[in-house]
PDB file of C-alpha atoms in Angstrom:
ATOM      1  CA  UNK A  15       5.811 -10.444 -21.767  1.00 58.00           C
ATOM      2  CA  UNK A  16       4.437  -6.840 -20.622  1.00 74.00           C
ATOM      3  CA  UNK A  17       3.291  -3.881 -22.615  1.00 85.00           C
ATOM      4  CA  UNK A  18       5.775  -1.241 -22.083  1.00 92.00           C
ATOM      5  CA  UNK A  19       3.854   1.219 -19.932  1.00 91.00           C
ATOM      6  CA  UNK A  20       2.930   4.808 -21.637  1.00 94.00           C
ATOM      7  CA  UNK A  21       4.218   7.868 -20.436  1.00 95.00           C
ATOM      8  CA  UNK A  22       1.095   8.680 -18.377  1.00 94.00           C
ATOM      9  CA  UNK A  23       0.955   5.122 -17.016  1.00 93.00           C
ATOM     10  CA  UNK A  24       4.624   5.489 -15.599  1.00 94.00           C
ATOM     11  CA  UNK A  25       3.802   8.727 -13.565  1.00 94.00           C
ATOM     12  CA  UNK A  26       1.207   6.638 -12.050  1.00 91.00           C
ATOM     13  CA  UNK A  27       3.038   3.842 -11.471  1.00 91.00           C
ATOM     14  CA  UNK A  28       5.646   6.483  -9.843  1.00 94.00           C
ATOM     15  CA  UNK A  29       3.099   8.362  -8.320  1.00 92.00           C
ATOM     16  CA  UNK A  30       1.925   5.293  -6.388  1.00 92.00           C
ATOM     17  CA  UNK A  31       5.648   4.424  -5.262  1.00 93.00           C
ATOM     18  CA  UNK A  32       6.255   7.614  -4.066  1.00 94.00           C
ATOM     19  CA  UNK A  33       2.802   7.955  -1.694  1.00 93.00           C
ATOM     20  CA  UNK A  34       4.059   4.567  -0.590  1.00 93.00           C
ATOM     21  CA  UNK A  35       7.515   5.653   0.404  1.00 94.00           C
ATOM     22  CA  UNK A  36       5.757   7.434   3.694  1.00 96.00           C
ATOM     23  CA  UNK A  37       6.300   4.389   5.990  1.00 95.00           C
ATOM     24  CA  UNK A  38       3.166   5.831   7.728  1.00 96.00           C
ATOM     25  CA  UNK A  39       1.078   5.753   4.925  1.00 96.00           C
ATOM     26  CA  UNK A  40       2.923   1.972   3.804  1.00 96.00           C
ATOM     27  CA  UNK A  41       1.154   0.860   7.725  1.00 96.00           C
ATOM     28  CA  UNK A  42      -2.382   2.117   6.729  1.00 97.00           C
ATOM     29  CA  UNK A  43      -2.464   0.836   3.570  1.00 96.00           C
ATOM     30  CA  UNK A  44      -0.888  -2.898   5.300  1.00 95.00           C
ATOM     31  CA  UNK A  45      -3.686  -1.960   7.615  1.00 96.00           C
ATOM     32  CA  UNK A  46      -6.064  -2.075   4.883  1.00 95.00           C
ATOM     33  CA  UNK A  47      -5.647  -5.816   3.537  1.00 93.00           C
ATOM     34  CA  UNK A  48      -7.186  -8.093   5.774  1.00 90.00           C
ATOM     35  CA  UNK A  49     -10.470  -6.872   5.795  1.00 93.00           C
ATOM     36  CA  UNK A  50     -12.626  -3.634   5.728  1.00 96.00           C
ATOM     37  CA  UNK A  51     -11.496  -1.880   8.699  1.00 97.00           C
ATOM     38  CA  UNK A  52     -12.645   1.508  10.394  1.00 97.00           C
ATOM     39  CA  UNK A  53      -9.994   4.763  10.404  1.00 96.00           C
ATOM     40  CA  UNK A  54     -10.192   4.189  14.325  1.00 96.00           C
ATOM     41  CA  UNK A  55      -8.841   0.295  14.181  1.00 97.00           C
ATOM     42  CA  UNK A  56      -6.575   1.300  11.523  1.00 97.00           C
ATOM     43  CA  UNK A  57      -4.959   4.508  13.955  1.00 97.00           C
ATOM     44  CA  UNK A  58      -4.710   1.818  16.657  1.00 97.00           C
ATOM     45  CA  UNK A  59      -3.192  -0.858  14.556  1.00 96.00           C
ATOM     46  CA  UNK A  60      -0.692   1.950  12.848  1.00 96.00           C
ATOM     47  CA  UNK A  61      -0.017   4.052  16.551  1.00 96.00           C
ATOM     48  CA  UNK A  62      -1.057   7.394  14.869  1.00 97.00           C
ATOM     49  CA  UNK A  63      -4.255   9.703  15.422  1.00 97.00           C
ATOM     50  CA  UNK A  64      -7.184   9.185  13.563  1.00 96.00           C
ATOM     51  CA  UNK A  65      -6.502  12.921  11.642  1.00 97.00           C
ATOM     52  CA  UNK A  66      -3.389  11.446  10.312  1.00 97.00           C
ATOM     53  CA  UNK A  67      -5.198   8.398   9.615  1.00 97.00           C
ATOM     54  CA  UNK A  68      -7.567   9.761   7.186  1.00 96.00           C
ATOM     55  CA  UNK A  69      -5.155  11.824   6.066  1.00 97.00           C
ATOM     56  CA  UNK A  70      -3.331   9.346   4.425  1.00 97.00           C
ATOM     57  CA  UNK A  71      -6.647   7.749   3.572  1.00 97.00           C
ATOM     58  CA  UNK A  72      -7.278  10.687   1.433  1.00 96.00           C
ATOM     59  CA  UNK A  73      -4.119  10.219  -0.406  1.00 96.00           C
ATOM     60  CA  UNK A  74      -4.561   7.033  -0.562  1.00 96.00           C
ATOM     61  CA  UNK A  75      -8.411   6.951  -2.289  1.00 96.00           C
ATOM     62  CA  UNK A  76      -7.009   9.760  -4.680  1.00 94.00           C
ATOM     63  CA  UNK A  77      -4.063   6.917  -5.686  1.00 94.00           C
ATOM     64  CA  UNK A  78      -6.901   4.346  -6.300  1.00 93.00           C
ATOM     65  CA  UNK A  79      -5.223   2.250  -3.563  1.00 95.00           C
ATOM     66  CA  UNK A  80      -8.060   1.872  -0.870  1.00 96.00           C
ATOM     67  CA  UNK A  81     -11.654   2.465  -1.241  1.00 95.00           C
ATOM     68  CA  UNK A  82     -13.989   3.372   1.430  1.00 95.00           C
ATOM     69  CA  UNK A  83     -17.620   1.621   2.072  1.00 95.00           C
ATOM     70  CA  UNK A  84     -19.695   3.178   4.274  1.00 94.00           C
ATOM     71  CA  UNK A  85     -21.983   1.499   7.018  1.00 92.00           C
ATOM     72  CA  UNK A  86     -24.479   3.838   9.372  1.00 91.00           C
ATOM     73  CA  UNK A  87     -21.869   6.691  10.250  1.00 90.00           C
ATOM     74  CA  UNK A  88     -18.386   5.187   9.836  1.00 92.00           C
ATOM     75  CA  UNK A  89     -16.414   4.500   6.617  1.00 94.00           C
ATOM     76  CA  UNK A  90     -14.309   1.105   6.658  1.00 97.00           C
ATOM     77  CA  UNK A  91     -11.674   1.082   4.097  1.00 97.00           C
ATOM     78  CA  UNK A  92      -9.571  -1.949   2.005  1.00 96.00           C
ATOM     79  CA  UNK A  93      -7.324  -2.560  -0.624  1.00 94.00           C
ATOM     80  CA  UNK A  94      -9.102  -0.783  -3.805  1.00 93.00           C
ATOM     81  CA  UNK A  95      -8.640  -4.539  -5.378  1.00 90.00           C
ATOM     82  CA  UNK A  96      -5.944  -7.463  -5.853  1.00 91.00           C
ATOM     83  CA  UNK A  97      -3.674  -5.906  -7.690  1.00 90.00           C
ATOM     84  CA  UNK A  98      -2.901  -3.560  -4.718  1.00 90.00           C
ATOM     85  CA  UNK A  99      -2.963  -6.909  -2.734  1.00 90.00           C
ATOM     86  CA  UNK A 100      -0.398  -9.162  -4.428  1.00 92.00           C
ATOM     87  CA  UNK A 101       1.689  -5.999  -5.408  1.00 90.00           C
ATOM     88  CA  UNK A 102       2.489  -5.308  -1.245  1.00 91.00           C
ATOM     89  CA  UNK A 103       2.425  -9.458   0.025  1.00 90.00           C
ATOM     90  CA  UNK A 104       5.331  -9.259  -2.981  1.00 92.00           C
ATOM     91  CA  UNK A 105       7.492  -6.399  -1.930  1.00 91.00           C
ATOM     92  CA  UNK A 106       6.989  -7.718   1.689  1.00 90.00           C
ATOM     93  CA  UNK A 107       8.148 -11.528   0.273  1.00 92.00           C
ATOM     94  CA  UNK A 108      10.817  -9.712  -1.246  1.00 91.00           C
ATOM     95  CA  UNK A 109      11.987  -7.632   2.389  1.00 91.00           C
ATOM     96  CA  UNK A 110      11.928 -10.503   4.316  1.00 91.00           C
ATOM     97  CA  UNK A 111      14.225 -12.312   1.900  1.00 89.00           C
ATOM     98  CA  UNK A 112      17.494 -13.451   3.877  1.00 79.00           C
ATOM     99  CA  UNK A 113      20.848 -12.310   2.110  1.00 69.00           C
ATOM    100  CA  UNK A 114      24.063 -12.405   3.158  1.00 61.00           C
ATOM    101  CA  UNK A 115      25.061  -8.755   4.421  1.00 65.00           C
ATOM    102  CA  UNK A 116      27.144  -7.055   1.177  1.00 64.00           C
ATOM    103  CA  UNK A 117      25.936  -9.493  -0.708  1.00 62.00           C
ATOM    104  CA  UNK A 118      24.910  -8.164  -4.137  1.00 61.00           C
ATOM    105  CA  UNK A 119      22.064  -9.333  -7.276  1.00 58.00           C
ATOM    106  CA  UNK A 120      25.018 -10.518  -9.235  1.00 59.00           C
ATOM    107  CA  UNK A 121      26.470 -12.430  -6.521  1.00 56.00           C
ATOM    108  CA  UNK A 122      23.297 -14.735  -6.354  1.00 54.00           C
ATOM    109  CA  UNK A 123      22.806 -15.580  -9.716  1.00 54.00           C
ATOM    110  CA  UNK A 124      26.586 -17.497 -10.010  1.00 50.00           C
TER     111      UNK A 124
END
């Protein structure tokens, strides 16, 4: 079983939800996971301008959840490491789960 998470590590852990909750932000970090890839590929891939693009980047790099390598003059960013990884493939796993609609938690489990 899990530590129970401090105090400090909570707001972190809520910290991170809540930058993620910017569907915007959600794309550039997805963005992010395949491979190191350039703010200009990822404001293609996302449909946004490169400003808001490193925008988010910024937020992102404060969070810990992408770092930045930089090659000549550009910067290509990825997922800071695996934990960042496996924590988004599971939350999508868990969105493209098929339920019934109205269907509830407790109505799976019997």
């Amino acid at each position: 079983m899990t530590a129970t998470p401090s105090d400090s590590q909570i707001a972190v852990i809520a910290e991170t939800y809540r930058l993620l909750g910017d569907p915007t932000r959600l794309r550039v970090l997805l963005a992010c996971l395949a491979q190191p890839i350039a703010v200009g590929d990822i404001a293609k891939a996302v449909a946004a301008s490169p400003s808001l693009v490193s925008h988010h980047l910024r937020l992102l790099r404060g969070a810990r959840l992408v770092r930045g390598t930089r090659r000549n003059k550009q910067v290509f960013y990825e997922a800071a490491d695996d934990h960042i990884a496996r924590m988004l493939a599971d939350m999508i796993e868990h969105a493209m789960e098929e339920h019934a609609p109205g269907e509830s938690e407790d109505d799976r489990d019997t």
